[in-house]
C-alpha cells in the first residue's frame, strides 16, 4: 500500500546524490545530504556509562585477608592473640567489602570487572546475585569462625599457624565465588582444596585426621582434573575464558 511513497522517497534520494556528485550541485542537495548524514550518526545519550572498575570491588575482600595473612606470617614475633585479633579485624573488613558489593549490585546491576591480565588469563570478577550472596555468606561465616577460633585456640602453641591457614582458606573461597573467568575459577578451586587439606592436618599426629586428609586428597585431585578438562573444553568451544560470555 505504501510502495508508491517508498519509491518516491528513494527517487528523491537518488536524484540528490546524483546532483551532489556533479560540480554544479545545488545548495538544496548539499543541505539535504548533510542533514541525512547527521541523522545516521549515533546520537549521544544522557545516560552516563558506569565505570567497570566498580565491579572490581569484591576482589578487595580476599586481598585484605591475604595481606593480613602475609603480614602475620612475616611478623612471627607477634603474639598469637594479636595475630588472631588482626585476623578477626580482616574478616570484618572483608564483610564490609561484601556489603559494599551488594550496594553496587543494587545500584548498578550485575556486571563484570575489568580483566587484570592478558589473553584471557588473569584476575576478573563477576558481580551478580549469586556471587554477592555467596560472598556475603562466606564473609559472615568466616568472621564467626575466626572469632570462635580466637577464643577456642587461645593458649595453643600453633595458634598463629592456624590463623594464617584459615585466612588463606577464606581468601581462596572468596575468590572462587566471584571469579569472572574459568582460569581464575580453576585456580581458586585448587587453592581452596589445598588450603582445606592443610587445615585438616593442623594436628598431623592424629590418625583420624590423616585418614580423612588422605581420602579428601585423592577425591579432590580427581575433581581438579575434571574441572581443568571442563575449563579447557569450554575455552576451546567458545573462544573465551570469560564466564559471562560462556553463559
mmCIF file of C-alpha atoms in Angstrom:
data_model
loop_
_atom_site.group_PDB
_atom_site.id
_atom_site.type_symbol
_atom_site.label_atom_id
_atom_site.label_comp_id
_atom_site.label_asym_id
_atom_site.label_seq_id
_atom_site.Cartn_x
_atom_site.Cartn_y
_atom_site.Cartn_z
ATOM 1 C CA UNK A 1 0.000 0.000 0.000
ATOM 2 C CA UNK A 2 2.887 2.382 0.797
ATOM 3 C CA UNK A 3 5.001 1.187 -2.129
ATOM 4 C CA UNK A 4 4.499 4.336 -4.279
ATOM 5 C CA UNK A 5 5.541 6.594 -1.397
ATOM 6 C CA UNK A 6 8.642 4.479 -0.701
ATOM 7 C CA UNK A 7 9.599 4.552 -4.384
ATOM 8 C CA UNK A 8 9.207 8.319 -4.418
ATOM 9 C CA UNK A 9 11.485 8.740 -1.381
ATOM 10 C CA UNK A 10 14.132 6.537 -2.989
ATOM 11 C CA UNK A 11 13.885 8.537 -6.195
ATOM 12 C CA UNK A 12 14.428 11.798 -4.298
ATOM 13 C CA UNK A 13 17.492 10.356 -2.540
ATOM 14 C CA UNK A 14 18.989 9.146 -5.800
ATOM 15 C CA UNK A 15 18.344 12.478 -7.540
ATOM 16 C CA UNK A 16 20.022 14.413 -4.722
ATOM 17 C CA UNK A 17 23.004 12.067 -4.673
ATOM 18 C CA UNK A 18 23.469 12.346 -8.450
ATOM 19 C CA UNK A 19 23.210 16.111 -8.184
ATOM 20 C CA UNK A 20 25.711 16.177 -5.303
ATOM 21 C CA UNK A 21 28.256 14.292 -7.420
ATOM 22 C CA UNK A 22 28.172 16.987 -10.096
ATOM 23 C CA UNK A 23 30.389 20.004 -9.941
ATOM 24 C CA UNK A 24 27.430 22.382 -10.309
ATOM 25 C CA UNK A 25 25.447 20.794 -7.464
ATOM 26 C CA UNK A 26 22.743 22.911 -5.932
ATOM 27 C CA UNK A 27 22.665 24.120 -2.335
ATOM 28 C CA UNK A 28 19.484 22.124 -1.669
ATOM 29 C CA UNK A 29 21.312 18.830 -2.314
ATOM 30 C CA UNK A 30 24.187 19.808 -0.022
ATOM 31 C CA UNK A 31 21.832 20.666 2.829
ATOM 32 C CA UNK A 32 19.784 17.513 2.257
ATOM 33 C CA UNK A 33 22.767 15.148 2.393
ATOM 34 C CA UNK A 34 24.303 16.960 5.361
ATOM 35 C CA UNK A 35 21.054 16.536 7.314
ATOM 36 C CA UNK A 36 20.845 12.885 6.289
ATOM 37 C CA UNK A 37 24.408 12.170 7.463
ATOM 38 C CA UNK A 38 23.720 13.800 10.833
ATOM 39 C CA UNK A 39 20.632 11.659 11.294
ATOM 40 C CA UNK A 40 22.587 8.481 10.515
ATOM 41 C CA UNK A 41 25.189 9.136 13.198
ATOM 42 C CA UNK A 42 24.628 7.644 16.640
ATOM 43 C CA UNK A 43 23.328 10.342 18.914
ATOM 44 C CA UNK A 44 24.898 10.783 22.348
ATOM 45 C CA UNK A 45 22.732 9.710 25.230
ATOM 46 C CA UNK A 46 22.216 11.412 28.524
ATOM 47 C CA UNK A 47 22.873 8.194 30.421
ATOM 48 C CA UNK A 48 26.489 8.039 31.525
ATOM 49 C CA UNK A 49 28.044 4.591 31.364
ATOM 50 C CA UNK A 50 29.126 3.397 34.740
ATOM 51 C CA UNK A 51 32.830 2.549 35.010
ATOM 52 C CA UNK A 52 33.655 -1.155 35.086
ATOM 53 C CA UNK A 53 36.146 -0.556 37.891
ATOM 54 C CA UNK A 54 33.326 -0.552 40.451
ATOM 55 C CA UNK A 55 32.753 -4.230 39.669
ATOM 56 C CA UNK A 56 36.318 -4.889 40.825
ATOM 57 C CA UNK A 57 35.338 -4.005 44.395
ATOM 58 C CA UNK A 58 34.657 -7.618 45.590
ATOM 59 C CA UNK A 59 38.264 -8.666 44.956
ATOM 60 C CA UNK A 60 39.309 -6.408 47.839
ATOM 61 C CA UNK A 61 37.790 -8.902 50.295
ATOM 62 C CA UNK A 62 40.254 -11.775 49.629
ATOM 63 C CA UNK A 63 43.053 -9.268 49.046
ATOM 64 C CA UNK A 64 42.649 -7.906 52.591
ATOM 65 C CA UNK A 65 42.781 -11.416 54.054
ATOM 66 C CA UNK A 66 45.897 -12.302 52.058
ATOM 67 C CA UNK A 67 47.685 -9.120 53.107
ATOM 68 C CA UNK A 68 46.960 -9.770 56.795
ATOM 69 C CA UNK A 69 47.962 -13.442 56.462
ATOM 70 C CA UNK A 70 51.271 -12.469 54.817
ATOM 71 C CA UNK A 71 51.915 -9.833 57.477
ATOM 72 C CA UNK A 72 51.283 -12.301 60.307
ATOM 73 C CA UNK A 73 53.483 -14.872 58.582
ATOM 74 C CA UNK A 74 56.363 -12.414 58.257
ATOM 75 C CA UNK A 75 55.914 -10.995 61.747
ATOM 76 C CA UNK A 76 56.359 -14.155 63.762
ATOM 77 C CA UNK A 77 57.203 -12.029 66.791
ATOM 78 C CA UNK A 78 53.534 -11.067 67.082
ATOM 79 C CA UNK A 79 51.681 -12.575 69.994
ATOM 80 C CA UNK A 80 49.161 -15.246 68.932
ATOM 81 C CA UNK A 81 46.320 -13.218 70.428
ATOM 82 C CA UNK A 82 47.377 -10.132 68.449
ATOM 83 C CA UNK A 83 47.541 -12.162 65.239
ATOM 84 C CA UNK A 84 44.084 -13.609 65.940
ATOM 85 C CA UNK A 85 42.656 -10.141 66.583
ATOM 86 C CA UNK A 86 44.195 -8.910 63.328
ATOM 87 C CA UNK A 87 42.591 -11.838 61.507
ATOM 88 C CA UNK A 88 39.204 -11.075 63.045
ATOM 89 C CA UNK A 89 39.518 -7.443 62.006
ATOM 90 C CA UNK A 90 40.419 -8.522 58.473
ATOM 91 C CA UNK A 91 37.325 -10.695 58.200
ATOM 92 C CA UNK A 92 35.196 -7.785 59.393
ATOM 93 C CA UNK A 93 36.708 -5.593 56.675
ATOM 94 C CA UNK A 94 36.021 -8.332 54.142
ATOM 95 C CA UNK A 95 32.418 -8.434 55.327
ATOM 96 C CA UNK A 96 32.199 -4.662 54.850
ATOM 97 C CA UNK A 97 33.525 -5.075 51.296
ATOM 98 C CA UNK A 98 30.867 -7.734 50.670
ATOM 99 C CA UNK A 99 28.182 -5.327 51.863
ATOM 100 C CA UNK A 100 29.622 -2.636 49.614
ATOM 101 C CA UNK A 101 29.492 -5.071 46.685
ATOM 102 C CA UNK A 102 25.837 -5.690 47.458
ATOM 103 C CA UNK A 103 25.226 -1.936 47.328
ATOM 104 C CA UNK A 104 26.964 -1.742 43.934
ATOM 105 C CA UNK A 105 24.787 -4.593 42.654
ATOM 106 C CA UNK A 106 21.604 -2.856 43.798
ATOM 107 C CA UNK A 107 22.676 0.498 42.354
ATOM 108 C CA UNK A 108 24.334 -0.531 39.080
ATOM 109 C CA UNK A 109 23.064 -4.036 38.423
ATOM 110 C CA UNK A 110 25.122 -7.121 37.547
ATOM 111 C CA UNK A 111 28.329 -6.767 35.577
ATOM 112 C CA UNK A 112 31.931 -7.839 35.079
ATOM 113 C CA UNK A 113 35.063 -6.194 36.368
ATOM 114 C CA UNK A 114 37.976 -5.471 34.025
ATOM 115 C CA UNK A 115 40.461 -8.256 33.359
ATOM 116 C CA UNK A 116 43.780 -7.665 35.098
ATOM 117 C CA UNK A 117 45.849 -9.869 32.837
ATOM 118 C CA UNK A 118 46.496 -10.827 29.220
ATOM 119 C CA UNK A 119 44.989 -13.280 26.723
ATOM 120 C CA UNK A 120 42.072 -14.088 28.992
ATOM 121 C CA UNK A 121 44.365 -15.149 31.846
ATOM 122 C CA UNK A 122 44.305 -13.011 34.969
ATOM 123 C CA UNK A 123 42.032 -11.662 37.656
ATOM 124 C CA UNK A 124 38.487 -10.644 36.783
ATOM 125 C CA UNK A 125 35.318 -10.577 38.828
ATOM 126 C CA UNK A 126 31.664 -11.281 38.167
ATOM 127 C CA UNK A 127 29.154 -9.317 40.241
ATOM 128 C CA UNK A 128 25.646 -10.773 40.257
ATOM 129 C CA UNK A 129 23.056 -12.035 42.729
ATOM 130 C CA UNK A 130 24.714 -15.442 43.152
ATOM 131 C CA UNK A 131 28.267 -14.158 43.618
ATOM 132 C CA UNK A 132 27.264 -11.401 46.051
ATOM 133 C CA UNK A 133 25.096 -13.775 48.084
ATOM 134 C CA UNK A 134 27.915 -16.303 48.337
ATOM 135 C CA UNK A 135 30.449 -13.576 49.149
ATOM 136 C CA UNK A 136 28.269 -12.269 51.975
ATOM 137 C CA UNK A 137 27.748 -15.797 53.289
ATOM 138 C CA UNK A 138 31.441 -16.712 53.211
ATOM 139 C CA UNK A 139 32.491 -13.394 54.748
ATOM 140 C CA UNK A 140 29.981 -13.657 57.587
ATOM 141 C CA UNK A 141 30.733 -17.311 58.386
ATOM 142 C CA UNK A 142 34.441 -16.565 58.085
ATOM 143 C CA UNK A 143 34.136 -13.820 60.684
ATOM 144 C CA UNK A 144 32.213 -16.159 63.014
ATOM 145 C CA UNK A 145 34.778 -18.967 62.636
ATOM 146 C CA UNK A 146 37.720 -16.598 63.091
ATOM 147 C CA UNK A 147 36.189 -15.127 66.223
ATOM 148 C CA UNK A 148 35.418 -18.592 67.626
ATOM 149 C CA UNK A 149 38.934 -19.872 66.834
ATOM 150 C CA UNK A 150 40.478 -16.869 68.576
ATOM 151 C CA UNK A 151 38.941 -17.888 71.895
ATOM 152 C CA UNK A 152 38.922 -21.665 71.403
ATOM 153 C CA UNK A 153 42.609 -21.925 70.439
ATOM 154 C CA UNK A 154 43.850 -19.389 72.967
ATOM 155 C CA UNK A 155 46.966 -20.814 74.534
ATOM 156 C CA UNK A 156 47.543 -23.260 71.661
ATOM 157 C CA UNK A 157 51.213 -23.344 70.657
ATOM 158 C CA UNK A 158 50.407 -23.250 66.913
ATOM 159 C CA UNK A 159 47.526 -20.796 67.051
ATOM 160 C CA UNK A 160 49.244 -18.367 64.684
ATOM 161 C CA UNK A 161 49.761 -21.131 62.119
ATOM 162 C CA UNK A 162 46.062 -21.971 62.237
ATOM 163 C CA UNK A 163 45.179 -18.284 61.849
ATOM 164 C CA UNK A 164 47.308 -17.982 58.706
ATOM 165 C CA UNK A 165 45.836 -21.137 57.186
ATOM 166 C CA UNK A 166 42.297 -20.044 57.990
ATOM 167 C CA UNK A 167 42.787 -16.651 56.329
ATOM 168 C CA UNK A 168 44.262 -18.331 53.272
ATOM 169 C CA UNK A 169 41.296 -20.695 53.025
ATOM 170 C CA UNK A 170 38.751 -17.880 53.323
ATOM 171 C CA UNK A 171 40.589 -15.813 50.706
ATOM 172 C CA UNK A 172 40.570 -18.753 48.280
ATOM 173 C CA UNK A 173 36.852 -19.370 48.750
ATOM 174 C CA UNK A 174 36.015 -15.665 48.332
ATOM 175 C CA UNK A 175 37.998 -15.604 45.106
ATOM 176 C CA UNK A 176 36.208 -18.735 43.917
ATOM 177 C CA UNK A 177 32.669 -17.395 44.355
ATOM 178 C CA UNK A 178 33.364 -14.161 42.425
ATOM 179 C CA UNK A 179 35.708 -15.422 39.694
ATOM 180 C CA UNK A 180 34.921 -13.833 36.344
ATOM 181 C CA UNK A 181 36.876 -16.255 34.146
ATOM 182 C CA UNK A 182 37.378 -20.007 34.138
ATOM 183 C CA UNK A 183 41.150 -19.759 34.650
ATOM 184 C CA UNK A 184 40.743 -17.857 37.914
ATOM 185 C CA UNK A 185 37.878 -20.185 38.897
ATOM 186 C CA UNK A 186 40.073 -23.286 38.455
ATOM 187 C CA UNK A 187 42.974 -21.664 40.309
ATOM 188 C CA UNK A 188 40.743 -20.655 43.235
ATOM 189 C CA UNK A 189 39.155 -24.120 43.308
ATOM 190 C CA UNK A 190 42.538 -25.855 43.581
ATOM 191 C CA UNK A 191 43.771 -23.309 46.136
ATOM 192 C CA UNK A 192 40.660 -23.867 48.267
ATOM 193 C CA UNK A 193 41.198 -27.624 48.173
ATOM 194 C CA UNK A 194 44.851 -27.344 49.187
ATOM 195 C CA UNK A 195 44.104 -24.892 51.998
ATOM 196 C CA UNK A 196 41.394 -27.183 53.389
ATOM 197 C CA UNK A 197 43.858 -30.063 53.238
ATOM 198 C CA UNK A 198 46.286 -28.078 55.393
ATOM 199 C CA UNK A 199 43.523 -27.290 57.890
ATOM 200 C CA UNK A 200 42.626 -30.971 58.145
ATOM 201 C CA UNK A 201 46.242 -31.738 59.014
ATOM 202 C CA UNK A 202 46.582 -28.992 61.611
ATOM 203 C CA UNK A 203 47.106 -31.814 64.109
ATOM 204 C CA UNK A 204 49.200 -34.105 61.885
ATOM 205 C CA UNK A 205 49.677 -36.721 64.573
ATOM 206 C CA UNK A 206 46.012 -37.668 64.726
ATOM 207 C CA UNK A 207 45.285 -40.890 62.833
ATOM 208 C CA UNK A 208 41.692 -39.893 62.062
ATOM 209 C CA UNK A 209 42.868 -36.593 60.591
ATOM 210 C CA UNK A 210 45.445 -38.374 58.431
ATOM 211 C CA UNK A 211 42.844 -40.829 57.133
ATOM 212 C CA UNK A 212 40.355 -38.081 56.320
ATOM 213 C CA UNK A 213 43.006 -35.939 54.639
ATOM 214 C CA UNK A 214 44.193 -38.867 52.504
ATOM 215 C CA UNK A 215 40.683 -39.649 51.246
ATOM 216 C CA UNK A 216 39.981 -35.997 50.579
ATOM 217 C CA UNK A 217 43.268 -35.565 48.728
ATOM 218 C CA UNK A 218 42.526 -38.407 46.300
ATOM 219 C CA UNK A 219 38.950 -37.346 45.536
ATOM 220 C CA UNK A 220 39.921 -33.662 45.330
ATOM 221 C CA UNK A 221 42.651 -34.332 42.754
ATOM 222 C CA UNK A 222 40.183 -36.269 40.628
ATOM 223 C CA UNK A 223 37.775 -33.334 40.850
ATOM 224 C CA UNK A 224 40.573 -30.916 39.952
ATOM 225 C CA UNK A 225 41.428 -32.917 36.820
ATOM 226 C CA UNK A 226 37.774 -32.998 35.727
ATOM 227 C CA UNK A 227 37.401 -29.258 36.305
ATOM 228 C CA UNK A 228 40.574 -28.431 34.357
ATOM 229 C CA UNK A 229 39.380 -30.571 31.450
ATOM 230 C CA UNK A 230 35.974 -28.842 31.504
ATOM 231 C CA UNK A 231 37.641 -25.414 31.544
ATOM 232 C CA UNK A 232 39.802 -26.312 28.538
ATOM 233 C CA UNK A 233 36.807 -27.641 26.576
ATOM 234 C CA UNK A 234 34.733 -24.533 27.333
ATOM 235 C CA UNK A 235 37.555 -22.190 26.350
ATOM 236 C CA UNK A 236 38.135 -24.007 23.069
ATOM 237 C CA UNK A 237 34.413 -24.257 22.256
ATOM 238 C CA UNK A 238 33.532 -20.609 22.986
ATOM 239 C CA UNK A 239 36.869 -18.967 22.235
ATOM 240 C CA UNK A 240 36.920 -17.063 25.541
ATOM 241 C CA UNK A 241 37.655 -17.584 29.205
ATOM 242 C CA UNK A 242 35.063 -15.085 30.458
ATOM 243 C CA UNK A 243 32.237 -16.855 32.279
ATOM 244 C CA UNK A 244 29.679 -14.227 31.212
ATOM 245 C CA UNK A 245 30.425 -14.822 27.522
ATOM 246 C CA UNK A 246 30.180 -18.572 28.003
ATOM 247 C CA UNK A 247 26.818 -18.278 29.749
#
